[in-house]
Structures are given as structure tokens and as C-alpha cells.
Amino acid sequence: MRSGNEPVTARSALRLRFWLSLWGLLWAALGTALFSLTDHPGWAAACGAIAVIATVDLAVVLHHIHQGPHYQPGPDIPPYEPPHR
């Protein structure tokens, strides 16, 4: 069902974002640890920065999941009109 205002009412697949963020966090943490142990501080810092970004994204996704079905797309949830201010 298309309403014509999809960019305004777009929602992301939060469960997919959750698992991808978790996967990225695990790999970044592993990379940080391994690069730190092998004396590659630049790569360790880069992986650490990615781990921080993945952690923030994971927190945002979990916050949106806990807010309920308003933020979770699905076949039984119709598009919603954004609040008008």
C-alpha cells in the first residue's frame, strides 16, 4: 500500500538492524582486541570507533523496539501519518 509520502513515513526493519548491529559490534570488538594484541594501534582505534558506532546504533534500535509496533514495520501495521506540528 503506497501513500505517496514514503520518505516521511519510512520505517526500517528493526530486528534486522538489531542483528546486523550485534554482528558488527562483535566483529569490531574482536578486531579491536586482536589489533591491540598485535601492536597495530591505528587499526585498533578504527575498530574501536566502529564498535562505539555499533553500540550506539544498537541502543537506538533497542529503544525503538521497546517503543512498540509504531516503529516496527510489518504486514499488519499500516503506514501512519506523521505528527503535524
CSV table of N, CA and C in Angstrom, one decimal, residues 5-55:
chain,number,residue,atom,x,y,z
A,5,ASN,N,3.8,9.4,0.4
A,5,ASN,CA,4.7,10.1,1.4
A,5,ASN,C,5.7,9.2,2.1
A,6,GLU,N,6.1,8.1,1.4
A,6,GLU,CA,7.0,7.1,1.9
A,6,GLU,C,8.3,7.7,2.6
A,7,PRO,N,9.0,8.7,2.0
A,7,PRO,CA,10.2,9.2,2.6
A,7,PRO,C,9.9,9.8,4.0
A,8,VAL,N,8.7,10.3,4.2
A,8,VAL,CA,8.3,10.9,5.5
A,8,VAL,C,7.9,9.8,6.5
A,9,THR,N,7.3,8.8,6.0
A,9,THR,CA,6.7,7.7,6.9
A,9,THR,C,7.6,6.4,6.9
A,10,ALA,N,8.8,6.5,6.3
A,10,ALA,CA,9.6,5.3,6.2
A,10,ALA,C,10.0,4.7,7.5
A,11,ARG,N,9.9,3.4,7.6
A,11,ARG,CA,10.4,2.7,8.8
A,11,ARG,C,11.4,1.6,8.4
A,12,SER,N,12.3,1.3,9.3
A,12,SER,CA,13.3,0.3,9.0
A,12,SER,C,13.0,-1.0,9.7
A,13,ALA,N,13.5,-2.1,9.1
A,13,ALA,CA,13.4,-3.4,9.7
A,13,ALA,C,14.2,-3.5,11.0
A,14,LEU,N,13.6,-3.2,12.1
A,14,LEU,CA,14.4,-3.1,13.4
A,14,LEU,C,15.1,-4.4,13.8
A,15,ARG,N,14.4,-5.5,13.6
A,15,ARG,CA,15.1,-6.8,14.0
A,15,ARG,C,16.3,-7.1,13.2
A,16,LEU,N,16.2,-6.7,11.9
A,16,LEU,CA,17.4,-6.9,11.0
A,16,LEU,C,18.5,-6.0,11.4
A,17,ARG,N,18.2,-4.7,11.7
A,17,ARG,CA,19.2,-3.8,12.2
A,17,ARG,C,19.8,-4.2,13.5
A,18,PHE,N,19.0,-4.8,14.4
A,18,PHE,CA,19.5,-5.3,15.7
A,18,PHE,C,20.5,-6.4,15.4
A,19,TRP,N,20.2,-7.4,14.6
A,19,TRP,CA,21.2,-8.5,14.4
A,19,TRP,C,22.4,-8.0,13.6
A,20,LEU,N,22.3,-7.1,12.7
A,20,LEU,CA,23.4,-6.6,12.0
A,20,LEU,C,24.3,-5.7,12.9
A,21,SER,N,23.7,-4.9,13.7
A,21,SER,CA,24.5,-4.1,14.7
A,21,SER,C,25.2,-5.0,15.7
A,22,LEU,N,24.5,-6.1,16.1
A,22,LEU,CA,25.2,-7.0,17.0
A,22,LEU,C,26.4,-7.7,16.4
A,23,TRP,N,26.2,-8.1,15.1
A,23,TRP,CA,27.2,-8.8,14.4
A,23,TRP,C,28.4,-7.8,14.2
A,24,GLY,N,28.1,-6.6,13.8
A,24,GLY,CA,29.2,-5.6,13.6
A,24,GLY,C,29.9,-5.3,14.9
A,25,LEU,N,29.1,-5.2,16.0
A,25,LEU,CA,29.8,-5.0,17.3
A,25,LEU,C,30.7,-6.1,17.7
A,26,LEU,N,30.3,-7.4,17.5
A,26,LEU,CA,31.1,-8.5,17.8
A,26,LEU,C,32.4,-8.5,17.0
A,27,TRP,N,32.3,-8.3,15.7
A,27,TRP,CA,33.5,-8.2,14.8
A,27,TRP,C,34.4,-7.1,15.2
A,28,ALA,N,33.8,-5.9,15.5
A,28,ALA,CA,34.6,-4.7,15.8
A,28,ALA,C,35.4,-4.9,17.1
A,29,ALA,N,34.7,-5.5,18.1
A,29,ALA,CA,35.3,-5.8,19.4
A,29,ALA,C,36.4,-6.8,19.2
A,30,LEU,N,36.2,-7.8,18.4
A,30,LEU,CA,37.2,-8.8,18.2
A,30,LEU,C,38.4,-8.2,17.4
A,31,GLY,N,38.1,-7.4,16.4
A,31,GLY,CA,39.2,-6.7,15.7
A,31,GLY,C,40.0,-5.7,16.6
A,32,THR,N,39.3,-5.0,17.5
A,32,THR,CA,40.0,-4.2,18.5
A,32,THR,C,40.9,-5.0,19.3
A,33,ALA,N,40.5,-6.1,19.9
A,33,ALA,CA,41.3,-6.9,20.8
A,33,ALA,C,42.5,-7.5,20.0
A,34,LEU,N,42.2,-8.0,18.8
A,34,LEU,CA,43.3,-8.6,18.1
A,34,LEU,C,44.4,-7.6,17.6
A,35,PHE,N,43.9,-6.5,17.1
A,35,PHE,CA,44.9,-5.5,16.7
A,35,PHE,C,45.6,-4.9,17.8
A,36,SER,N,45.0,-4.8,19.0
A,36,SER,CA,45.7,-4.3,20.2
A,36,SER,C,46.8,-5.3,20.6
A,37,LEU,N,46.5,-6.6,20.5
A,37,LEU,CA,47.5,-7.6,20.9
A,37,LEU,C,48.6,-7.7,19.9
A,38,THR,N,48.4,-7.3,18.7
A,38,THR,CA,49.5,-7.4,17.7
A,38,THR,C,50.1,-6.1,17.4
A,39,ASP,N,50.0,-5.1,18.3
A,39,ASP,CA,50.6,-3.8,18.2
A,39,ASP,C,50.3,-3.1,16.9
A,40,HIS,N,49.0,-2.9,16.6
A,40,HIS,CA,48.6,-2.1,15.4
A,40,HIS,C,47.6,-1.1,16.0
A,41,PRO,N,48.1,0.0,16.6
A,41,PRO,CA,47.2,0.9,17.3
A,41,PRO,C,46.2,1.6,16.4
A,42,GLY,N,46.6,1.9,15.2
A,42,GLY,CA,45.7,2.6,14.3
A,42,GLY,C,44.5,1.8,13.9
A,43,TRP,N,44.8,0.5,13.6
A,43,TRP,CA,43.7,-0.4,13.3
A,43,TRP,C,42.8,-0.7,14.5
A,44,ALA,N,43.4,-0.8,15.6
A,44,ALA,CA,42.7,-1.0,16.9
A,44,ALA,C,41.8,0.2,17.1
A,45,ALA,N,42.3,1.4,16.9
A,45,ALA,CA,41.4,2.6,17.1
A,45,ALA,C,40.3,2.6,16.1
A,46,ALA,N,40.5,2.2,14.9
A,46,ALA,CA,39.5,2.2,13.9
A,46,ALA,C,38.4,1.2,14.3
A,47,CYS,N,38.8,0.0,14.7
A,47,CYS,CA,37.8,-1.0,15.1
A,47,CYS,C,37.1,-0.5,16.4
A,48,GLY,N,37.8,0.1,17.2
A,48,GLY,CA,37.1,0.7,18.5
A,48,GLY,C,36.1,1.7,18.1
A,49,ALA,N,36.4,2.6,17.1
A,49,ALA,CA,35.4,3.6,16.7
A,49,ALA,C,34.2,2.9,16.1
A,50,ILE,N,34.4,1.9,15.3
A,50,ILE,CA,33.3,1.1,14.7
A,50,ILE,C,32.5,0.4,15.8
A,51,ALA,N,33.1,-0.1,16.8
A,51,ALA,CA,32.4,-0.7,17.9
A,51,ALA,C,31.6,0.3,18.7
A,52,VAL,N,32.1,1.5,18.9
A,52,VAL,CA,31.3,2.6,19.5
A,52,VAL,C,30.0,2.9,18.7
A,53,ILE,N,30.2,3.1,17.4
A,53,ILE,CA,29.1,3.4,16.5
A,53,ILE,C,28.1,2.2,16.5
A,54,ALA,N,28.5,1.0,16.5
A,54,ALA,CA,27.6,-0.2,16.5
A,54,ALA,C,26.9,-0.2,17.8
A,55,THR,N,27.5,0.2,18.9
A,55,THR,CA,26.9,0.2,20.2
A,55,THR,C,25.8,1.2,20.3
